[in-house]
mmCIF file of C-alpha atoms and ligand atoms in Angstrom:
data_model
loop_
_atom_site.group_PDB
_atom_site.id
_atom_site.type_symbol
_atom_site.label_atom_id
_atom_site.label_comp_id
_atom_site.label_asym_id
_atom_site.label_seq_id
_atom_site.Cartn_x
_atom_site.Cartn_y
_atom_site.Cartn_z
ATOM 1 C CA MET A 1 4.501 86.572 -12.089
ATOM 2 C CA GLU A 2 1.728 87.310 -14.524
ATOM 3 C CA LYS A 3 -1.736 86.065 -13.578
ATOM 4 C CA LYS A 4 -3.137 83.373 -15.862
ATOM 5 C CA ARG A 5 -6.008 84.566 -18.039
ATOM 6 C CA THR A 6 -8.263 82.098 -19.831
ATOM 7 C CA GLU A 7 -10.692 83.359 -22.464
ATOM 8 C CA ILE A 8 -14.293 82.192 -21.920
ATOM 9 C CA ALA A 9 -14.467 81.217 -25.593
ATOM 10 C CA SER A 10 -11.792 78.582 -25.005
ATOM 11 C CA LEU A 11 -14.133 76.705 -22.618
ATOM 12 C CA GLY A 12 -17.460 77.408 -24.297
ATOM 13 C CA GLU A 13 -20.712 77.950 -22.393
ATOM 14 C CA PHE A 14 -21.068 74.383 -21.130
ATOM 15 C CA GLY A 15 -17.371 74.012 -20.308
ATOM 16 C CA LEU A 16 -17.598 77.205 -18.285
ATOM 17 C CA ILE A 17 -20.676 76.020 -16.352
ATOM 18 C CA ASP A 18 -18.982 72.666 -15.632
ATOM 19 C CA ARG A 19 -15.867 74.418 -14.356
ATOM 20 C CA LEU A 20 -17.802 76.817 -12.111
ATOM 21 C CA THR A 21 -20.204 74.251 -10.665
ATOM 22 C CA GLY A 22 -17.760 71.322 -10.464
ATOM 23 C CA GLY A 23 -16.272 71.880 -7.001
ATOM 24 C CA PHE A 24 -19.513 71.992 -5.024
ATOM 25 C CA THR A 25 -20.597 69.427 -2.457
ATOM 26 C CA VAL A 26 -24.266 68.896 -1.589
ATOM 27 C CA HIS A 27 -25.095 69.918 2.005
ATOM 28 C CA ASN A 28 -28.792 69.031 2.055
ATOM 29 C CA PRO A 29 -30.340 65.604 1.605
ATOM 30 C CA THR A 30 -33.329 67.443 0.076
ATOM 31 C CA THR A 31 -31.202 68.362 -2.991
ATOM 32 C CA VAL A 32 -31.821 65.505 -5.421
ATOM 33 C CA LYS A 33 -30.275 67.033 -8.541
ATOM 34 C CA GLY A 34 -28.111 70.155 -8.831
ATOM 35 C CA PRO A 35 -26.802 71.829 -11.998
ATOM 36 C CA GLY A 36 -26.812 69.888 -15.253
ATOM 37 C CA ASP A 37 -30.434 69.380 -16.199
ATOM 38 C CA ASP A 38 -33.167 71.829 -17.217
ATOM 39 C CA ALA A 39 -34.151 72.386 -13.576
ATOM 40 C CA ALA A 40 -32.846 71.448 -10.141
ATOM 41 C CA VAL A 41 -34.830 68.758 -8.299
ATOM 42 C CA ILE A 42 -35.685 69.107 -4.599
ATOM 43 C CA ARG A 43 -37.396 66.590 -2.343
ATOM 44 C CA ILE A 44 -39.179 68.463 0.414
ATOM 45 C CA GLU A 45 -39.822 66.289 3.459
ATOM 46 C CA GLY A 46 -43.401 65.077 3.677
ATOM 47 C CA ALA A 47 -44.363 66.398 0.220
ATOM 48 C CA SER A 48 -45.883 63.920 -2.219
ATOM 49 C CA GLU A 49 -44.369 65.710 -5.232
ATOM 50 C CA LEU A 50 -40.822 66.723 -6.120
ATOM 51 C CA THR A 51 -40.096 70.444 -6.427
ATOM 52 C CA LEU A 52 -38.373 71.807 -9.544
ATOM 53 C CA LEU A 53 -36.354 75.030 -9.603
ATOM 54 C CA THR A 54 -34.941 76.947 -12.560
ATOM 55 C CA SER A 55 -33.790 80.461 -13.437
ATOM 56 C CA ASP A 56 -33.102 82.404 -16.617
ATOM 57 C CA LEU A 57 -31.674 85.827 -17.357
ATOM 58 C CA LEU A 58 -32.720 87.915 -20.348
ATOM 59 C CA LEU A 59 -30.641 90.953 -21.264
ATOM 60 C CA GLU A 60 -31.445 93.821 -23.593
ATOM 61 C CA GLY A 61 -29.112 93.848 -26.575
ATOM 62 C CA VAL A 62 -28.252 90.172 -26.064
ATOM 63 C CA ASP A 63 -31.557 88.326 -25.743
ATOM 64 C CA PHE A 64 -33.957 90.989 -27.008
ATOM 65 C CA ASP A 65 -33.951 94.313 -28.835
ATOM 66 C CA LEU A 66 -36.498 96.800 -27.521
ATOM 67 C CA SER A 67 -36.588 98.673 -30.831
ATOM 68 C CA TYR A 68 -38.856 95.944 -32.220
ATOM 69 C CA PHE A 69 -39.752 93.697 -29.275
ATOM 70 C CA PRO A 70 -43.102 94.863 -27.821
ATOM 71 C CA LEU A 71 -42.863 94.845 -24.013
ATOM 72 C CA LYS A 72 -46.106 92.938 -23.644
ATOM 73 C CA HIS A 73 -44.667 90.131 -25.737
ATOM 74 C CA LEU A 74 -41.374 90.300 -23.869
ATOM 75 C CA GLY A 75 -43.183 89.753 -20.566
ATOM 76 C CA TYR A 76 -45.051 86.810 -22.035
ATOM 77 C CA LYS A 77 -41.914 85.291 -23.591
ATOM 78 C CA THR A 78 -39.951 85.624 -20.336
ATOM 79 C CA VAL A 79 -42.529 83.493 -18.526
ATOM 80 C CA VAL A 80 -42.528 80.940 -21.369
ATOM 81 C CA VAL A 81 -38.715 80.700 -21.363
ATOM 82 C CA GLY A 82 -38.730 80.167 -17.587
ATOM 83 C CA CYS A 83 -41.586 77.667 -17.533
ATOM 84 C CA ASN A 84 -40.204 75.575 -20.408
ATOM 85 C CA ASP A 85 -37.362 74.340 -18.194
ATOM 86 C CA ILE A 86 -39.983 73.023 -15.740
ATOM 87 C CA LEU A 87 -41.979 71.398 -18.574
ATOM 88 C CA ALA A 88 -38.724 69.784 -19.779
ATOM 89 C CA MET A 89 -38.616 67.828 -16.485
ATOM 90 C CA ASN A 90 -42.187 66.670 -17.250
ATOM 91 C CA GLY A 91 -43.392 68.991 -14.461
ATOM 92 C CA LEU A 92 -45.869 71.824 -14.202
ATOM 93 C CA PRO A 93 -44.881 75.386 -13.244
ATOM 94 C CA ARG A 94 -46.464 76.692 -10.011
ATOM 95 C CA GLN A 95 -44.797 79.905 -8.800
ATOM 96 C CA LEU A 96 -42.375 82.420 -10.277
ATOM 97 C CA THR A 97 -40.367 85.444 -9.210
ATOM 98 C CA LEU A 98 -39.374 88.185 -11.610
ATOM 99 C CA SER A 99 -36.420 90.486 -11.059
ATOM 100 C CA LEU A 100 -35.836 93.671 -13.025
ATOM 101 C CA GLY A 101 -32.835 95.849 -13.701
ATOM 102 C CA ILE A 102 -34.478 98.978 -15.072
ATOM 103 C CA SER A 103 -32.616 101.473 -17.226
ATOM 104 C CA ALA A 104 -33.445 105.202 -17.153
ATOM 105 C CA LYS A 105 -35.083 105.148 -20.594
ATOM 106 C CA ILE A 106 -37.862 102.764 -19.479
ATOM 107 C CA SER A 107 -41.186 104.360 -18.471
ATOM 108 C CA VAL A 108 -43.800 103.190 -15.983
ATOM 109 C CA GLU A 109 -46.213 102.595 -18.882
ATOM 110 C CA GLN A 110 -43.673 100.295 -20.541
ATOM 111 C CA LEU A 111 -43.324 98.290 -17.327
ATOM 112 C CA ASP A 112 -47.124 98.091 -17.115
ATOM 113 C CA GLU A 113 -47.063 96.562 -20.592
ATOM 114 C CA LEU A 114 -44.313 94.118 -19.627
ATOM 115 C CA TYR A 115 -46.376 92.977 -16.655
ATOM 116 C CA GLU A 116 -49.509 92.688 -18.766
ATOM 117 C CA GLY A 117 -47.671 90.058 -20.825
ATOM 118 C CA VAL A 118 -46.422 88.376 -17.650
ATOM 119 C CA ARG A 119 -49.985 88.277 -16.318
ATOM 120 C CA THR A 120 -51.399 86.773 -19.521
ATOM 121 C CA ALA A 121 -48.768 84.022 -19.518
ATOM 122 C CA CYS A 122 -49.325 83.355 -15.779
ATOM 123 C CA GLU A 123 -53.053 82.929 -16.441
ATOM 124 C CA GLU A 124 -52.526 80.650 -19.431
ATOM 125 C CA LEU A 125 -49.958 78.461 -17.666
ATOM 126 C CA GLY A 126 -51.571 78.493 -14.234
ATOM 127 C CA VAL A 127 -48.505 80.012 -12.540
ATOM 128 C CA ASP A 128 -48.527 82.513 -9.661
ATOM 129 C CA LEU A 129 -46.315 85.577 -9.496
ATOM 130 C CA ALA A 130 -44.717 85.155 -6.065
ATOM 131 C CA GLY A 131 -42.270 88.063 -5.866
ATOM 132 C CA GLY A 132 -39.079 89.396 -7.361
ATOM 133 C CA ASP A 133 -36.649 92.265 -7.055
ATOM 134 C CA THR A 134 -36.380 95.723 -8.598
ATOM 135 C CA THR A 135 -33.177 97.645 -9.112
ATOM 136 C CA ALA A 136 -31.716 100.271 -11.436
ATOM 137 C CA SER A 137 -29.567 99.285 -14.393
ATOM 138 C CA VAL A 138 -26.911 101.527 -15.918
ATOM 139 C CA THR A 139 -26.929 99.502 -19.112
ATOM 140 C CA GLY A 140 -30.048 97.998 -20.671
ATOM 141 C CA LEU A 141 -33.136 96.327 -19.286
ATOM 142 C CA ALA A 142 -32.369 93.059 -17.467
ATOM 143 C CA ILE A 143 -35.030 90.499 -16.590
ATOM 144 C CA GLY A 144 -34.346 87.544 -14.330
ATOM 145 C CA ILE A 145 -36.973 84.856 -13.872
ATOM 146 C CA THR A 146 -37.028 81.995 -11.370
ATOM 147 C CA VAL A 147 -39.710 79.338 -11.624
ATOM 148 C CA LEU A 148 -40.750 76.694 -9.111
ATOM 149 C CA GLY A 149 -42.613 73.663 -10.380
ATOM 150 C CA SER A 150 -43.671 70.228 -9.252
ATOM 151 C CA VAL A 151 -43.818 66.712 -10.593
ATOM 152 C CA ALA A 152 -44.795 63.313 -9.154
ATOM 153 C CA PRO A 153 -41.661 61.257 -8.344
ATOM 154 C CA ASP A 154 -42.729 58.517 -10.789
ATOM 155 C CA ARG A 155 -43.264 61.062 -13.612
ATOM 156 C CA ILE A 156 -39.989 63.021 -13.484
ATOM 157 C CA VAL A 157 -37.930 62.957 -16.678
ATOM 158 C CA TYR A 158 -34.214 63.800 -16.856
ATOM 159 C CA ARG A 159 -31.946 64.449 -19.822
ATOM 160 C CA SER A 160 -30.103 61.259 -18.992
ATOM 161 C CA GLY A 161 -32.569 58.405 -19.597
ATOM 162 C CA ALA A 162 -32.513 57.901 -23.382
ATOM 163 C CA LYS A 163 -31.778 54.331 -24.549
ATOM 164 C CA PRO A 164 -30.804 52.929 -27.980
ATOM 165 C CA ASN A 165 -33.846 52.504 -30.288
ATOM 166 C CA ASP A 166 -35.917 55.113 -28.387
ATOM 167 C CA LEU A 167 -37.783 57.459 -30.721
ATOM 168 C CA ILE A 168 -36.776 61.118 -30.813
ATOM 169 C CA CYS A 169 -39.774 63.470 -30.771
ATOM 170 C CA ILE A 170 -40.154 67.239 -31.020
ATOM 171 C CA THR A 171 -43.202 69.349 -30.201
ATOM 172 C CA ASN A 172 -43.383 71.711 -33.214
ATOM 173 C CA ASP A 173 -41.716 72.863 -36.410
ATOM 174 C CA LEU A 174 -38.262 74.401 -36.006
ATOM 175 C CA GLY A 175 -36.373 77.393 -37.373
ATOM 176 C CA ALA A 176 -39.358 79.741 -37.644
ATOM 177 C CA ALA A 177 -38.385 81.870 -34.623
ATOM 178 C CA TYR A 178 -34.902 82.286 -36.047
ATOM 179 C CA MET A 179 -36.339 83.433 -39.377
ATOM 180 C CA GLY A 180 -38.652 85.813 -37.503
ATOM 181 C CA LEU A 181 -35.607 87.321 -35.811
ATOM 182 C CA HIS A 182 -33.873 87.779 -39.163
ATOM 183 C CA LEU A 183 -36.938 89.481 -40.573
ATOM 184 C CA LEU A 184 -37.083 91.885 -37.625
ATOM 185 C CA GLU A 185 -33.362 92.627 -37.884
ATOM 186 C CA ARG A 186 -33.698 93.253 -41.617
ATOM 187 C CA GLU A 187 -36.605 95.672 -41.189
ATOM 188 C CA LYS A 188 -34.686 97.430 -38.430
ATOM 189 C CA ARG A 189 -31.723 97.987 -40.766
ATOM 190 C CA VAL A 190 -33.891 99.081 -43.687
ATOM 191 C CA LEU A 191 -35.925 101.503 -41.572
ATOM 192 C CA HIS A 192 -33.013 102.852 -39.592
ATOM 193 C CA ASP A 193 -32.938 106.231 -41.376
ATOM 194 C CA THR A 194 -36.651 106.529 -42.078
ATOM 195 C CA ALA A 195 -38.541 109.250 -40.225
ATOM 196 C CA ASN A 196 -41.835 107.379 -40.131
ATOM 197 C CA PRO A 197 -41.041 103.671 -40.310
ATOM 198 C CA GLN A 198 -43.653 101.382 -41.848
ATOM 199 C CA PRO A 199 -42.264 97.882 -41.539
ATOM 200 C CA LYS A 200 -43.583 95.336 -44.036
ATOM 201 C CA PHE A 201 -44.781 92.401 -42.003
ATOM 202 C CA GLU A 202 -47.838 91.186 -43.943
ATOM 203 C CA GLY A 203 -47.554 87.518 -44.782
ATOM 204 C CA TYR A 204 -44.849 86.983 -42.166
ATOM 205 C CA GLU A 205 -47.203 86.695 -39.183
ATOM 206 C CA TYR A 206 -46.288 83.100 -38.378
ATOM 207 C CA LEU A 207 -42.534 83.793 -38.207
ATOM 208 C CA LEU A 208 -43.074 86.896 -36.094
ATOM 209 C CA GLN A 209 -45.384 85.060 -33.753
ATOM 210 C CA ARG A 210 -42.821 82.283 -33.249
ATOM 211 C CA GLN A 211 -40.158 84.858 -32.394
ATOM 212 C CA LEU A 212 -42.196 87.398 -30.442
ATOM 213 C CA ARG A 213 -44.892 85.286 -28.842
ATOM 214 C CA PRO A 214 -43.736 81.686 -28.434
ATOM 215 C CA ARG A 215 -46.161 79.336 -26.727
ATOM 216 C CA ALA A 216 -45.115 77.001 -23.938
ATOM 217 C CA PRO A 217 -45.846 73.367 -24.936
ATOM 218 C CA ILE A 218 -47.740 72.693 -21.680
ATOM 219 C CA ASP A 219 -50.513 70.897 -23.608
ATOM 220 C CA VAL A 220 -47.994 68.223 -24.662
ATOM 221 C CA ILE A 221 -46.966 67.623 -21.039
ATOM 222 C CA ARG A 222 -50.648 67.231 -20.117
ATOM 223 C CA SER A 223 -51.290 64.895 -23.079
ATOM 224 C CA LEU A 224 -48.306 62.701 -22.159
ATOM 225 C CA ALA A 225 -49.780 62.297 -18.671
ATOM 226 C CA GLU A 226 -53.275 61.542 -20.049
ATOM 227 C CA GLU A 227 -51.911 58.983 -22.513
ATOM 228 C CA LYS A 228 -49.759 57.507 -19.716
ATOM 229 C CA ILE A 229 -46.644 57.944 -21.842
ATOM 230 C CA LEU A 230 -43.491 58.477 -19.797
ATOM 231 C CA PRO A 231 -40.627 59.871 -21.912
ATOM 232 C CA THR A 232 -37.242 58.299 -21.188
ATOM 233 C CA SER A 233 -35.505 61.681 -21.502
ATOM 234 C CA MET A 234 -36.379 65.304 -22.253
ATOM 235 C CA ILE A 235 -34.712 68.707 -22.820
ATOM 236 C CA ASP A 236 -36.077 72.046 -23.941
ATOM 237 C CA ILE A 237 -34.965 73.297 -27.337
ATOM 238 C CA SER A 238 -33.635 76.784 -26.727
ATOM 239 C CA ASP A 239 -30.150 76.702 -28.250
ATOM 240 C CA GLY A 240 -31.162 74.890 -31.447
ATOM 241 C CA LEU A 241 -32.048 71.245 -32.093
ATOM 242 C CA ALA A 242 -28.437 70.202 -32.825
ATOM 243 C CA SER A 243 -26.974 71.647 -29.643
ATOM 244 C CA ASP A 244 -29.782 70.422 -27.398
ATOM 245 C CA LEU A 245 -29.840 66.923 -28.925
ATOM 246 C CA LEU A 246 -26.074 66.714 -28.380
ATOM 247 C CA GLN A 247 -26.617 67.698 -24.732
ATOM 248 C CA LEU A 248 -29.247 65.011 -24.324
ATOM 249 C CA CYS A 249 -26.955 62.397 -25.953
ATOM 250 C CA LYS A 250 -24.075 63.416 -23.706
ATOM 251 C CA SER A 251 -26.222 63.135 -20.555
ATOM 252 C CA SER A 252 -27.693 59.811 -21.683
ATOM 253 C CA GLY A 253 -24.402 58.376 -22.973
ATOM 254 C CA CYS A 254 -25.787 57.540 -26.417
ATOM 255 C CA GLY A 255 -25.848 58.599 -30.053
ATOM 256 C CA ALA A 256 -28.709 59.713 -32.319
ATOM 257 C CA ARG A 257 -29.867 59.704 -35.918
ATOM 258 C CA ILE A 258 -32.390 62.279 -37.083
ATOM 259 C CA TYR A 259 -33.780 62.279 -40.610
ATOM 260 C CA LEU A 260 -33.701 65.321 -42.856
ATOM 261 C CA ASP A 261 -37.024 64.467 -44.490
ATOM 262 C CA ARG A 262 -38.641 64.141 -41.048
ATOM 263 C CA LEU A 263 -37.584 67.594 -39.797
ATOM 264 C CA PRO A 264 -40.719 69.720 -39.487
ATOM 265 C CA ILE A 265 -40.025 73.053 -41.160
ATOM 266 C CA ALA A 266 -42.930 75.446 -41.829
ATOM 267 C CA LYS A 267 -43.574 76.637 -45.382
ATOM 268 C CA GLU A 268 -43.143 80.212 -44.105
ATOM 269 C CA THR A 269 -39.637 79.273 -42.917
ATOM 270 C CA TYR A 270 -38.771 77.894 -46.375
ATOM 271 C CA ALA A 271 -40.108 81.037 -48.049
ATOM 272 C CA MET A 272 -38.174 83.371 -45.767
ATOM 273 C CA ALA A 273 -34.998 81.301 -46.139
ATOM 274 C CA GLU A 274 -35.259 81.640 -49.908
ATOM 275 C CA GLU A 275 -35.720 85.391 -49.616
ATOM 276 C CA LEU A 276 -32.663 85.688 -47.360
ATOM 277 C CA HIS A 277 -30.594 83.167 -49.368
ATOM 278 C CA ALA A 278 -30.306 81.160 -46.145
ATOM 279 C CA ASP A 279 -30.575 77.413 -45.541
ATOM 280 C CA PRO A 280 -33.850 76.458 -43.806
ATOM 281 C CA VAL A 281 -32.246 73.245 -42.478
ATOM 282 C CA VAL A 282 -29.480 75.236 -40.779
ATOM 283 C CA ALA A 283 -32.189 77.435 -39.231
ATOM 284 C CA ALA A 284 -33.989 74.317 -37.959
ATOM 285 C CA LEU A 285 -30.800 72.735 -36.579
ATOM 286 C CA ASN A 286 -28.964 75.730 -35.180
ATOM 287 C CA GLY A 287 -31.431 78.623 -35.136
ATOM 288 C CA GLY A 288 -32.316 78.767 -31.477
ATOM 289 C CA ASP A 289 -35.270 80.471 -29.770
ATOM 290 C CA ASP A 290 -37.606 77.616 -30.725
ATOM 291 C CA ASN A 291 -38.950 77.187 -27.174
ATOM 292 C CA GLU A 292 -40.105 73.646 -27.880
ATOM 293 C CA LEU A 293 -39.381 70.295 -26.249
ATOM 294 C CA LEU A 294 -37.255 67.402 -27.445
ATOM 295 C CA PHE A 295 -38.006 64.063 -25.818
ATOM 296 C CA THR A 296 -37.490 60.351 -26.319
ATOM 297 C CA VAL A 297 -39.946 57.490 -25.845
ATOM 298 C CA PRO A 298 -39.536 53.707 -26.084
ATOM 299 C CA LEU A 299 -40.159 52.315 -29.579
ATOM 300 C CA GLU A 300 -43.331 50.534 -28.385
ATOM 301 C CA ASP A 301 -44.938 53.942 -27.679
ATOM 302 C CA GLN A 302 -44.832 54.932 -31.374
ATOM 303 C CA GLU A 303 -48.543 54.431 -32.017
ATOM 304 C CA ARG A 304 -49.574 56.172 -28.823
ATOM 305 C CA ILE A 305 -47.381 59.169 -29.647
ATOM 306 C CA MET A 306 -48.937 59.433 -33.101
ATOM 307 C CA ARG A 307 -52.447 59.143 -31.657
ATOM 308 C CA MET A 308 -51.670 61.752 -28.995
ATOM 309 C CA GLY A 309 -50.736 64.465 -31.524
ATOM 310 C CA GLY A 310 -48.639 67.532 -30.704
ATOM 311 C CA ALA A 311 -45.314 65.765 -31.238
ATOM 312 C CA GLU A 312 -43.472 64.437 -34.277
ATOM 313 C CA VAL A 313 -40.969 61.613 -34.494
ATOM 314 C CA ILE A 314 -37.773 62.806 -36.223
ATOM 315 C CA GLY A 315 -35.368 59.957 -35.545
ATOM 316 C CA HIS A 316 -34.056 57.474 -33.011
ATOM 317 C CA ILE A 317 -31.399 56.998 -30.359
ATOM 318 C CA THR A 318 -28.341 54.893 -31.181
ATOM 319 C CA GLU A 319 -25.585 53.150 -29.174
ATOM 320 C CA ALA A 320 -22.878 55.070 -27.335
ATOM 321 C CA GLY A 321 -19.963 56.041 -29.570
ATOM 322 C CA THR A 322 -22.028 56.368 -32.744
ATOM 323 C CA GLY A 323 -22.309 60.178 -32.503
ATOM 324 C CA ALA A 324 -25.293 62.348 -33.335
ATOM 325 C CA ALA A 325 -25.960 62.861 -37.021
ATOM 326 C CA LEU A 326 -28.473 64.027 -39.589
ATOM 327 C CA VAL A 327 -29.348 61.411 -42.227
ATOM 328 C CA THR A 328 -30.166 62.769 -45.699
ATOM 329 C CA PRO A 329 -32.647 61.047 -48.045
ATOM 330 C CA ASP A 330 -29.760 59.505 -50.048
ATOM 331 C CA GLY A 331 -28.519 57.856 -46.845
ATOM 332 C CA SER A 332 -25.454 59.967 -46.128
ATOM 333 C CA THR A 333 -24.888 61.141 -42.542
ATOM 334 C CA ILE A 334 -23.824 64.627 -41.487
ATOM 335 C CA PRO A 335 -22.497 64.921 -37.903
ATOM 336 C CA LEU A 336 -24.406 67.461 -35.823
ATOM 337 C CA LYS A 337 -22.461 70.403 -34.449
ATOM 338 C CA ALA A 338 -23.361 72.612 -31.504
ATOM 339 C CA GLN A 339 -23.336 76.353 -31.953
ATOM 340 C CA GLY A 340 -21.826 78.670 -29.349
ATOM 341 C CA PHE A 341 -23.354 80.981 -26.777
ATOM 342 C CA HIS A 342 -27.084 81.480 -27.327
ATOM 343 C CA GLY A 343 -28.055 82.322 -23.773
ATOM 344 C CA ASN A 344 -31.227 81.369 -21.888
HETATM 345 P P1 LIG B 401 -31.218 76.175 -20.004
HETATM 346 O O1 LIG B 401 -30.714 76.543 -21.390
HETATM 347 O O2 LIG B 401 -32.085 74.994 -19.983
HETATM 348 O O3 LIG B 401 -31.757 77.344 -19.245
HETATM 349 P P2 LIG B 401 -28.495 76.224 -19.368
HETATM 350 O O4 LIG B 401 -27.927 75.607 -20.600
HETATM 351 O O5 LIG B 401 -28.473 77.689 -19.186
HETATM 352 O O6 LIG B 401 -29.965 75.705 -19.177
HETATM 353 O O7 LIG B 401 -27.808 75.579 -18.105
HETATM 354 C C1 LIG B 401 -27.501 74.215 -18.039
HETATM 355 C C2 LIG B 401 -27.358 73.826 -16.578
HETATM 356 O O8 LIG B 401 -26.341 74.567 -15.923
HETATM 357 C C3 LIG B 401 -28.631 74.058 -15.758
HETATM 358 O O9 LIG B 401 -28.759 72.993 -14.861
HETATM 359 C C4 LIG B 401 -28.339 75.347 -15.030
HETATM 360 O O10 LIG B 401 -29.018 75.413 -13.793
HETATM 361 C C5 LIG B 401 -26.838 75.296 -14.804
HETATM 362 N N1 LIG B 401 -26.230 76.623 -14.800
HETATM 363 C C6 LIG B 401 -26.171 77.525 -15.808
HETATM 364 N N2 LIG B 401 -25.481 78.620 -15.459
HETATM 365 C C7 LIG B 401 -25.086 78.439 -14.173
HETATM 366 C C8 LIG B 401 -24.319 79.221 -13.245
HETATM 367 N N3 LIG B 401 -23.851 80.425 -13.574
HETATM 368 N N4 LIG B 401 -24.105 78.703 -12.008
HETATM 369 C C9 LIG B 401 -24.608 77.490 -11.665
HETATM 370 N N5 LIG B 401 -25.306 76.698 -12.509
HETATM 371 C C10 LIG B 401 -25.550 77.155 -13.747
HETATM 372 MG MG1 LIG B 402 -33.437 74.099 -20.537
#
């Protein structure tokens, strides 16, 4: 009899993860939360804080292109991508390990550069490099990052706590990193056959910075603690606002309305979208690579959120069964759709 073969595309990324992780039982009472949120949650006996654990894999040719991604920036971005999953639990990153699959074309100097970026990010975020693994790769460069973090038990935030009428907040403008990627891809194509490439990047610094050197929104996590605001739910925006908001709604068992005229989109993103004949709203909703946070707070925290700064209200949570949709200025609603495999 022929063996059954199911294409991964038929399940999708999240369907696949559910299928693979579904049949596991928890063996340790210290495991508070397994797969399904931005990080696993562990209660270590005697510790006053909960431990958070997350890992990410970045692959050359899938997550980054070394022909235009400076290694220093790649090291920095890897740490940001890893730490954002800890921030998304309202925690702070503490230790990380970094594992490398190194292809033959990579030099020692390039790895020095990669680690320079890692070091800068570790200093900025207050994280310690605690180890890793090094092996050869027969394909491209592979970087795996695991981050440990901590959070007080009364400050932890899951994806699942959003309630109807909660405000939906995001930590920065969206779509710029996606436009930065398009710009880099365009220059790569244009310069492909040029002997001495001189890419034209003047005026595009903001978009490039959002793609090549994203910041981790750790200041927002600190401000929330200072202002004594406890979000009801949180997720990091890595796959695009639409996909990540849908994930949050699914975990929380609720719907959402976000408003088109509230979506923060940088003027540079609009300009680039016009140049590329692309839709800036699609970039903001489905672009990916934003490396920001999406969180919800009770309606009564509205003033405190506005006073705090660093986060913008883009909509509100609605009852279960109402779906997640974008509301245009004329009042029509467009259902949000998730995009496929983005990775990270
Ligand atoms: P993120 O985008 O925040 O890094 P993902 O969307 O990759 O998170 O993963 C969602 C959840 O599924 C996380 O809790 C993650 O730990 C878990 N997960 C992802 N891939 C696997 C896997 N191969 N095996 C077990 N758990 C996984
Ligand atoms: Mg995440």
